Each structure stands twice: as C-alpha cells, then as structure tokens.
Short mmCIF file of C-alpha atoms in Angstrom, two decimals:
data_model
loop_
_atom_site.label_atom_id
_atom_site.label_comp_id
_atom_site.label_asym_id
_atom_site.label_seq_id
_atom_site.Cartn_x
_atom_site.Cartn_y
_atom_site.Cartn_z
CA MET A 1 18.68 41.62 105.61
CA CYS A 2 15.52 40.71 103.71
CA ARG A 3 12.80 38.40 104.98
CA PRO A 4 12.27 35.35 102.73
CA GLU A 5 8.55 35.97 102.35
CA HIS A 6 8.67 35.00 98.68
CA PHE A 7 11.49 32.44 98.85
CA ASP A 8 11.19 29.56 96.42
CA VAL A 9 13.34 27.55 94.03
CA SER A 10 11.61 28.00 90.69
CA TYR A 11 14.66 28.17 88.41
CA VAL A 12 18.27 26.94 88.35
CA ILE A 13 21.23 29.34 88.38
CA ASN A 14 23.59 27.33 90.62
CA PRO A 15 24.14 23.62 91.35
CA TRP A 16 22.37 23.77 94.72
CA MET A 17 19.01 24.63 93.14
CA ASP A 18 16.53 21.91 92.19
CA PRO A 19 12.95 23.03 91.46
CA SER A 20 11.73 19.44 91.83
CA LYS A 21 12.46 19.57 95.57
CA PRO A 22 9.65 21.24 97.51
CA VAL A 23 10.47 24.41 99.45
CA ASP A 24 8.87 25.12 102.82
CA THR A 25 8.69 28.91 102.81
CA ALA A 26 7.30 29.01 106.34
CA LEU A 27 10.29 27.00 107.61
CA ALA A 28 12.70 29.22 105.67
CA LEU A 29 11.15 32.23 107.38
CA LEU A 30 11.50 30.64 110.83
CA GLN A 31 15.15 29.80 110.20
CA TRP A 32 15.80 33.31 108.90
CA GLU A 33 14.11 34.84 111.96
CA ALA A 34 16.45 32.83 114.19
CA LEU A 35 19.46 34.32 112.37
CA TYR A 36 17.99 37.82 112.61
CA SER A 37 17.40 37.38 116.36
CA LEU A 38 20.90 35.99 116.86
CA TYR A 39 22.49 39.09 115.32
CA ARG A 40 20.42 41.32 117.58
CA SER A 41 21.33 39.27 120.65
CA LEU A 42 25.01 39.80 119.77
CA GLY A 43 24.45 43.55 119.83
CA HIS A 44 24.23 44.26 116.12
CA ARG A 45 21.74 46.60 114.49
CA VAL A 46 19.88 44.94 111.65
CA ASP A 47 18.19 47.00 108.93
CA LEU A 48 15.62 45.40 106.67
CA VAL A 49 14.94 45.87 102.97
CA ASN A 50 11.41 45.05 101.87
CA PRO A 51 11.01 41.79 99.93
CA VAL A 52 9.59 42.12 96.41
CA PRO A 53 7.07 39.62 95.01
CA GLY A 54 8.54 37.66 92.13
CA LEU A 55 12.10 37.90 93.44
CA PRO A 56 12.54 34.66 95.42
CA ASP A 57 16.31 35.11 95.89
CA MET A 58 16.07 38.58 97.39
CA VAL A 59 16.58 36.99 100.82
CA PHE A 60 20.22 36.67 99.77
CA SER A 61 20.80 40.36 100.46
CA ALA A 62 24.60 40.10 100.48
CA ASN A 63 24.37 40.16 96.69
CA GLY A 64 22.59 43.52 96.55
CA ALA A 65 25.62 45.81 96.93
CA THR A 66 29.05 46.27 98.49
CA VAL A 67 29.50 49.05 101.06
CA VAL A 68 32.98 50.33 101.97
CA ASP A 69 33.69 53.61 103.79
CA GLY A 70 30.03 54.52 103.40
CA LYS A 71 30.25 54.25 99.59
CA VAL A 72 27.80 51.92 97.88
CA LEU A 73 28.69 49.95 94.77
CA GLY A 74 25.43 48.52 93.51
CA ALA A 75 25.04 45.10 91.95
CA ARG A 76 24.58 44.10 88.33
CA PHE A 77 23.42 40.50 88.22
CA ARG A 78 24.57 38.05 85.57
CA ASN A 79 21.29 36.13 85.55
CA VAL A 80 18.12 37.83 84.33
CA GLN A 81 16.09 36.14 87.08
CA ARG A 82 17.77 38.34 89.70
CA ALA A 83 18.28 41.54 87.73
CA ALA A 84 15.38 43.42 89.36
CA GLU A 85 16.91 42.98 92.82
CA ALA A 86 19.60 45.57 92.07
CA PRO A 87 17.33 48.64 91.79
CA ALA A 88 15.35 47.51 94.84
CA HIS A 89 18.52 47.52 96.92
CA GLN A 90 19.72 50.83 95.50
CA ALA A 91 16.36 52.40 96.39
CA TRP A 92 16.87 51.31 100.01
CA TYR A 93 20.30 52.95 100.17
CA ARG A 94 18.99 56.20 98.71
CA ALA A 95 16.11 56.21 101.19
CA ASN A 96 18.45 55.64 104.12
CA GLY A 97 20.89 58.51 103.71
CA PHE A 98 23.64 57.03 101.53
CA THR A 99 24.81 59.60 99.01
CA GLU A 100 27.74 57.97 97.16
CA ILE A 101 25.99 55.23 95.21
CA ARG A 102 27.29 53.82 91.94
CA ASP A 103 25.11 51.95 89.49
CA PRO A 104 27.75 49.60 88.02
CA LEU A 105 28.50 49.20 84.35
CA HIS A 106 29.90 45.67 84.75
CA VAL A 107 28.68 42.47 86.36
CA ASN A 108 29.23 42.12 90.08
CA GLU A 109 27.00 40.43 92.61
CA GLY A 110 27.89 42.44 95.68
CA GLU A 111 29.39 40.69 98.65
CA GLY A 112 28.80 37.39 96.95
CA ASP A 113 32.11 38.02 95.20
CA PHE A 114 33.67 40.90 97.17
CA ALA A 115 35.24 40.22 100.58
CA VAL A 116 36.71 43.20 102.42
CA THR A 117 39.81 42.78 104.58
CA ARG A 118 41.81 45.50 106.33
CA SER A 119 44.29 45.78 103.44
CA TRP A 120 42.47 44.52 100.33
CA ILE A 121 39.20 43.76 98.64
CA LEU A 122 39.26 40.13 97.56
CA ALA A 123 37.19 39.53 94.44
CA GLY A 124 35.98 36.22 93.05
CA ARG A 125 35.42 35.52 89.38
CA GLY A 126 34.80 32.58 87.12
CA PHE A 127 31.05 32.12 87.47
CA ARG A 128 29.41 35.49 88.22
CA CYS A 129 31.58 38.60 88.76
CA THR A 130 33.86 39.73 85.91
CA PRO A 131 37.40 41.18 85.82
CA GLU A 132 35.86 44.42 84.56
CA GLY A 133 33.68 44.43 87.67
CA HIS A 134 36.82 44.09 89.78
CA GLN A 135 38.42 47.08 88.06
CA GLU A 136 35.26 49.12 88.56
CA ALA A 137 35.29 48.34 92.28
CA GLN A 138 38.95 49.34 92.62
CA GLU A 139 38.36 52.68 90.93
CA PHE A 140 35.24 53.41 92.96
CA PHE A 141 36.53 52.41 96.39
CA GLY A 142 40.18 53.40 95.87
CA ARG A 143 41.35 50.15 97.47
CA PRO A 144 43.46 47.41 95.90
CA VAL A 145 41.30 44.61 94.53
CA ILE A 146 42.81 41.10 94.38
CA GLY A 147 41.18 38.87 91.76
CA LEU A 148 40.72 35.20 92.64
CA GLU A 149 39.58 32.56 90.15
CA LEU A 150 36.93 30.07 91.28
CA VAL A 151 36.83 26.66 89.59
CA ASP A 152 34.12 24.58 91.30
CA PRO A 153 30.53 25.49 90.29
CA ARG A 154 29.27 24.52 93.76
CA PHE A 155 31.32 27.46 95.03
CA TYR A 156 30.02 29.90 92.47
CA HIS A 157 30.51 33.00 94.64
CA LEU A 158 33.56 33.90 96.70
CA ASP A 159 31.48 33.98 99.88
CA THR A 160 30.85 30.25 99.56
CA ALA A 161 34.59 29.51 99.61
CA LEU A 162 36.19 32.26 101.72
CA CYS A 163 35.31 34.31 104.79
CA VAL A 164 37.01 37.30 106.43
CA LEU A 165 37.37 36.71 110.17
CA ASP A 166 39.07 39.89 111.41
CA GLY A 167 41.35 42.47 109.81
CA ASP A 168 43.51 40.47 107.40
CA GLU A 169 42.64 37.11 108.95
CA ILE A 170 40.62 34.84 106.70
CA MET A 171 39.52 31.24 106.26
CA TYR A 172 39.02 29.51 102.93
CA TYR A 173 38.64 26.22 101.06
CA PRO A 174 41.73 25.87 98.81
CA GLN A 175 40.21 23.46 96.29
CA ALA A 176 37.63 26.05 95.24
CA PHE A 177 40.40 28.11 93.58
CA THR A 178 42.84 27.74 90.70
CA PRO A 179 46.46 26.89 91.59
CA GLY A 180 47.54 30.46 90.88
CA SER A 181 44.85 31.92 93.11
CA ARG A 182 45.79 29.48 95.87
CA GLU A 183 49.38 30.75 95.65
CA VAL A 184 48.18 34.35 95.93
CA LEU A 185 46.11 33.50 99.00
CA ALA A 186 49.02 31.65 100.59
CA ARG A 187 51.33 34.65 100.04
CA LEU A 188 48.88 37.24 101.34
CA PHE A 189 47.46 35.16 104.19
CA PRO A 190 50.08 32.65 105.38
CA ASP A 191 48.23 32.13 108.66
CA ALA A 192 44.79 31.63 107.15
CA LEU A 193 42.54 28.89 108.48
CA LEU A 194 42.23 26.23 105.78
CA VAL A 195 38.88 24.48 105.67
CA ASP A 196 38.36 20.90 104.48
CA GLN A 197 35.84 19.58 101.97
CA GLN A 198 33.41 18.26 104.57
CA ASP A 199 32.81 21.69 106.07
CA ALA A 200 32.96 23.44 102.69
CA ASP A 201 30.27 21.11 101.33
CA VAL A 202 27.77 22.37 103.93
CA LEU A 203 28.67 25.98 103.05
CA GLY A 204 30.50 26.34 106.34
CA LEU A 205 32.47 29.23 104.86
CA ASN A 206 29.29 31.17 104.12
CA ALA A 207 29.71 32.74 107.54
CA VAL A 208 29.78 36.17 109.15
CA SER A 209 32.36 37.35 111.70
CA ASP A 210 32.42 40.55 113.74
CA GLY A 211 36.00 39.88 114.84
CA LEU A 212 34.96 37.87 117.88
CA ASN A 213 31.68 36.11 117.11
CA VAL A 214 31.43 33.89 114.05
CA VAL A 215 27.95 32.93 112.89
CA LEU A 216 28.09 29.89 110.63
CA PRO A 217 26.01 26.89 109.50
CA GLU A 218 25.58 24.53 112.43
CA ALA A 219 26.56 21.54 110.28
CA ALA A 220 30.16 22.81 110.05
CA GLN A 221 31.16 21.22 113.34
CA LYS A 222 34.88 20.70 112.69
CA LEU A 223 35.24 24.27 111.47
CA ALA A 224 33.52 25.58 114.58
CA GLY A 225 36.08 23.74 116.69
CA GLN A 226 38.97 25.18 114.66
CA LEU A 227 37.57 28.69 115.14
CA ARG A 228 37.22 28.24 118.90
CA THR A 229 40.85 27.13 119.04
CA ARG A 230 41.74 30.49 117.48
CA GLY A 231 39.79 32.36 120.14
CA PHE A 232 36.54 33.02 118.28
CA ARG A 233 33.09 32.44 119.71
CA THR A 234 31.01 30.34 117.34
CA HIS A 235 27.26 30.42 116.86
CA GLY A 236 25.84 27.64 114.69
CA THR A 237 22.52 28.20 112.99
CA ASP A 238 20.28 26.08 110.78
CA LEU A 239 19.46 27.60 107.39
CA SER A 240 18.94 24.26 105.66
CA GLU A 241 15.81 25.42 103.84
CA LEU A 242 17.58 28.43 102.36
CA LEU A 243 20.47 26.16 101.37
CA LYS A 244 18.12 24.81 98.69
CA GLY A 245 18.66 28.15 96.97
CA GLY A 246 22.44 27.92 97.34
CA GLY A 247 22.88 30.28 100.27
CA SER A 248 23.42 30.36 104.00
CA VAL A 249 24.46 32.83 106.71
CA LYS A 250 26.58 35.25 104.70
CA CYS A 251 24.31 35.20 101.68
CA CYS A 252 21.53 36.49 103.94
CA THR A 253 23.69 39.25 105.38
CA GLN A 254 24.79 42.53 103.80
CA GLU A 255 27.45 44.31 105.90
CA LEU A 256 27.36 48.11 106.07
CA ARG A 257 30.86 49.56 106.48
CA PHE A 258 31.20 53.23 107.32
#
C-alpha cells in the first residue's frame, strides 16, 4: 500500500476525476488509514511503498505491478501523468528481495487489469491494458491469460468490474463487458456472483478477498448481503474521498503472491 500523502485530482484520465471538485487530502489519509488498520486487524501483513511528490495517484498501488509465484511483472502506464510510478514500484521490489522482475515492453497497469484466479489470469483491455500486454504476462508467468473486453469508460480497469473471491470463484458486473466476453465469463465461471448496476456504480467490485473476508466499499450494501449469503464475512469501508480519483479498496491494495 502507499499512503495518499500527495493525493489530489489535478488532471483527468478517467470519468470519475473532476479537478473542479475540491479534494480533502487529510480526509483521504484518514480513510486510507482505516483500510490499512482493517487489513492488519484481519491478520494480514501490510508493506508500504513510499509516496513520491508529484504522483497523486500513487496511492492506487494495485496498478504498480502484478506478482504471481514471487515473480514481478512491472507496470507500463498508458497515461504520461502516471508513468513515473512504475520505476518507483520496481525499486521497492528490488529493495525487498524480489529477484524475478520484468520491466514490461507493452502497456499494462498491474492488478488494475490483471485478476489472478486458481486456474487463469483474467486480463481486461479496452481502455488501458493492451492485448500485447496480455501476451507478455502469459509468457512471463507461464499461466493462461484470458482477455476480456471492457466497454464502459466508468469501468476502465478490470478491477472496477470484477473481483476474485476465492480460487476460481469470482463476482462481476456483466454490463461492463462485451457480449463475447460475457459469454467467456459465463462458460468459465457458471456460479459467479453477478452484481447489479447500483453496487457497480459505487465501485462495489473494487474489493479485496482473502477467501473468507471481503473488504469492499461500504456503500455496496446489497452486494455485502449477497456475499454473506455465500458464507463470506464482509467489511465495509469508506473511501469516498479516494473515489474522486476513480479508485477504492482494491485500487489501494497490491497483493503479493508467492
């Protein structure tokens, strides 16, 4: 994770961002601290990457890399405003004992567009990540990568429209995808939890699950009830200030898989 010490909305690279709306950085920091403390209370170790002045979106650390089997595929951002985040994240991995680190040739924005299940790596495209980035991930990780086309600019990253719950169990918002991608998801995940527009519109799918506990935006009330019916424990949290930048729980959380 990365503290939002420099968080602001000073440019527009997704539909959630509006520089005319004031940002309360102190409130964003308080909300982030609550998420950080929640993870620790659930028994998770949380490592921190240092925030860099001039990089207001660095709080969205999920975009910094994808880590599978201890191998690190770095990010290559589409937008110039975020480009300098990639080397900052790679420097953290090098300093913390990771040895297999790839500086990508093609655009990918880390776990924004890569979701790792037991059997596959699901990969979003259409707004940020590219098909070439998908191929690069498959070659590097040696796992099958399933490309999924996003069609709604509000759901510009896969992690705004889909979340891995446990193993090959997922939840997603069907209308964020093309018809063909919806068919692929239905074939691969016939028992997936389908989320409605109301919960998708508050970025309810921008959640993190450890297989039992699901941390999600507190506004996604119906979704929380659906998850509890499936046996998950839900933990709602308020990241409304960070939502002004187009991110929530998952965007703030990079998962390290060994």
